[in-house]
Short mmCIF file of C-alpha atoms in Angstrom, two decimals:
data_model
loop_
_atom_site.label_atom_id
_atom_site.label_comp_id
_atom_site.label_asym_id
_atom_site.label_seq_id
_atom_site.Cartn_x
_atom_site.Cartn_y
_atom_site.Cartn_z
CA CYS B 516 -9.32 -7.02 12.98
CA ALA B 517 -8.45 -3.46 12.19
CA TYR B 518 -5.22 -1.61 11.80
CA ARG B 519 -3.95 1.46 10.11
CA ASP B 520 -0.31 1.35 9.23
CA TYR B 521 2.09 4.07 8.16
CA ASP B 522 5.77 4.41 7.30
CA ASP B 523 7.74 5.74 10.27
CA GLY B 524 11.30 5.65 9.06
CA GLY B 525 11.79 8.67 6.86
CA TYR B 526 12.12 7.86 3.18
CA GLN B 527 11.82 4.74 1.05
CA THR B 528 13.22 4.85 -2.47
CA ILE B 529 10.92 3.72 -5.28
CA ALA B 530 12.81 2.87 -8.48
CA ASN B 531 11.46 4.18 -11.78
CA ASN B 532 8.92 1.97 -13.56
CA THR B 533 9.42 -0.94 -11.13
CA PHE B 534 6.89 -2.29 -8.63
CA THR B 535 8.48 -1.85 -5.19
CA LYS B 536 7.09 -3.35 -2.00
CA CYS B 537 6.15 -0.67 0.52
CA ALA B 538 7.91 -1.19 3.85
CA PHE B 539 5.24 -0.05 6.31
CA ASN B 540 7.15 -0.26 9.59
CA ALA B 541 4.88 1.16 12.28
CA GLU B 542 1.26 0.82 13.35
CA TYR B 543 -1.46 3.10 14.65
CA TRP B 544 -3.39 0.04 15.81
CA ASP B 545 -3.48 -3.70 15.19
CA THR B 546 -6.28 -5.21 17.25
CA ALA B 547 -5.47 -8.83 16.36
CA SER B 548 -1.66 -8.62 15.99
CA GLU B 549 -1.89 -9.60 12.31
CA PHE B 550 0.46 -7.07 10.74
CA ASP B 551 4.22 -7.61 10.44
CA PRO B 552 5.93 -4.19 10.64
CA SER B 553 9.50 -5.47 10.85
CA THR B 554 10.16 -8.38 8.48
CA ASN B 555 7.65 -8.88 5.65
CA TYR B 556 5.64 -5.64 5.97
CA ARG B 557 2.38 -7.44 5.29
CA TRP B 558 -0.99 -8.19 6.85
CA THR B 559 -2.01 -11.84 7.33
CA ALA B 560 -5.67 -12.55 8.03
CA GLY B 561 -6.32 -14.50 11.21
CA THR B 562 -9.96 -15.17 10.35
CA ALA B 563 -11.83 -15.63 7.10
CA GLY B 564 -14.43 -13.11 5.98
CA LYS B 565 -15.18 -10.15 3.80
CA TYR B 566 -12.74 -7.28 4.29
CA VAL B 567 -12.26 -3.73 3.10
CA ILE B 568 -8.57 -3.51 2.17
CA GLY B 569 -6.90 -0.35 0.98
CA ALA B 570 -3.75 1.70 0.67
CA ASN B 571 -2.72 5.26 -0.05
CA ILE B 572 0.81 6.14 -1.18
CA ILE B 573 2.19 9.61 -1.87
CA ILE B 574 5.46 10.01 -3.77
CA ASP B 575 7.68 13.10 -3.70
CA ASN B 576 7.91 15.47 -6.67
CA VAL B 577 6.64 13.39 -9.56
CA LEU B 578 7.01 15.05 -12.98
CA ASP B 579 3.98 16.25 -14.91
CA GLN B 580 2.31 13.43 -16.84
CA ALA B 581 4.14 10.74 -14.84
CA VAL B 582 1.98 7.86 -13.64
CA VAL B 583 1.83 6.57 -10.05
CA ILE B 584 0.36 3.09 -9.48
CA THR B 585 -0.51 1.62 -6.07
CA SER B 586 -1.23 -2.12 -6.16
CA ILE B 587 -2.40 -4.64 -3.56
CA TYR B 588 -0.97 -8.15 -3.78
CA LYS B 589 -2.58 -11.24 -2.24
CA ASN B 590 -0.38 -14.19 -1.26
CA GLY B 591 2.54 -12.77 -3.26
CA SER B 592 0.69 -12.23 -6.53
CA ALA B 593 -1.17 -9.36 -8.12
CA VAL B 594 -4.94 -9.66 -7.67
CA GLY B 595 -7.68 -8.17 -9.76
CA THR B 596 -8.64 -8.02 -13.38
CA ASN B 597 -5.36 -6.90 -14.95
CA SER B 598 -1.68 -7.85 -14.92
CA ASN B 599 -0.77 -5.11 -12.43
CA GLY B 600 -3.22 -6.32 -9.82
CA LEU B 601 -5.85 -4.51 -7.83
CA GLN B 602 -4.65 -0.97 -8.31
CA GLY B 603 -5.20 2.73 -8.34
CA ILE B 604 -3.60 4.88 -11.04
CA THR B 605 -3.07 8.63 -11.09
CA ASN B 606 -1.30 11.10 -13.38
CA SER B 607 0.73 13.94 -11.92
CA SER B 608 -0.18 17.39 -13.15
CA ASN B 609 1.92 19.84 -11.16
CA GLY B 610 5.29 18.34 -10.18
CA ASN B 611 4.31 18.26 -6.50
CA PRO B 612 3.99 15.16 -4.33
CA ASP B 613 1.42 12.92 -5.97
CA GLY B 614 -0.83 10.37 -4.29
CA CYS B 615 -2.57 7.24 -5.42
CA GLN B 616 -5.01 5.08 -3.50
CA VAL B 617 -6.79 1.78 -3.96
CA VAL B 618 -9.67 0.34 -1.93
CA ALA B 619 -11.58 -2.90 -2.45
CA VAL B 620 -13.93 -5.29 -0.70
CA MET B 621 -12.48 -8.80 -0.86
CA ASN B 622 -13.31 -12.32 0.31
CA VAL B 623 -10.37 -13.40 2.47
CA SER B 624 -9.42 -16.82 3.83
CA ALA B 625 -7.58 -17.26 7.11
CA THR B 626 -3.80 -17.13 6.43
CA ASP B 627 -4.17 -15.07 3.22
CA TYR B 628 -1.62 -12.28 3.28
CA PHE B 629 -1.65 -8.87 1.62
CA GLU B 630 1.11 -6.43 0.66
CA VAL B 631 1.26 -3.04 -1.04
CA PHE B 632 3.46 -2.31 -4.05
CA VAL B 633 3.94 1.00 -5.83
CA LYS B 634 5.59 2.14 -9.05
CA HIS B 635 5.89 5.39 -11.00
CA THR B 636 7.09 6.63 -14.37
CA HIS B 637 8.96 9.74 -13.24
CA GLY B 638 12.15 8.74 -15.10
CA SER B 639 14.40 8.34 -12.06
CA ASP B 640 14.09 7.17 -8.44
CA ARG B 641 11.52 8.90 -6.24
CA SER B 642 10.72 8.56 -2.53
CA TRP B 643 7.70 8.33 -0.25
CA ARG B 644 7.84 9.47 3.34
CA THR B 645 6.20 9.47 6.75
CA GLU B 646 4.46 12.81 7.03
CA TYR B 647 2.35 12.40 3.90
CA GLY B 648 -0.11 9.98 5.52
CA ASN B 649 0.78 6.81 3.62
CA VAL B 650 -1.49 4.06 4.91
CA PHE B 651 -2.32 0.38 4.47
CA TYR B 652 -5.41 -1.01 6.21
CA ALA B 653 -7.88 -3.88 6.47
CA TYR B 654 -11.24 -3.91 8.21
CA LYS B 655 -13.42 -6.98 8.56
CA LEU B 656 -17.04 -6.38 7.63
CA ILE B 657 -19.46 -7.73 10.21
CA GLY B 658 -22.82 -9.23 9.21
CA VAL B 659 -22.10 -9.34 5.48
#
């Protein structure tokens, strides 16, 4: 099962300091038809196994010293060792679009589902958009 997903609808607004679910609405590939690009914007595992799961989100024009957090949720809840879930954190340093990625190897049961959430501390709403290469993916590891 492998897919790479990206936003294909222009902009999505991300409210300040609030985790917002990323609405990935198009696919590069989805070999097992496990991603929902129109309703829940999430990947549901069809088979159990060990997977590499990751996401990269880039937000427009984040102020210097603002924080961008990308977090992966499993079955509707944050996963990982802290209250914000399995996440990547970055600080903006130049006021340009700023990206944040997270990648992990996880044990997954069939029917587990995964979503991507993002938040920032810019001070007002910001957006992410198609051409920046925002992605969400899962690859099953074979022979592990």
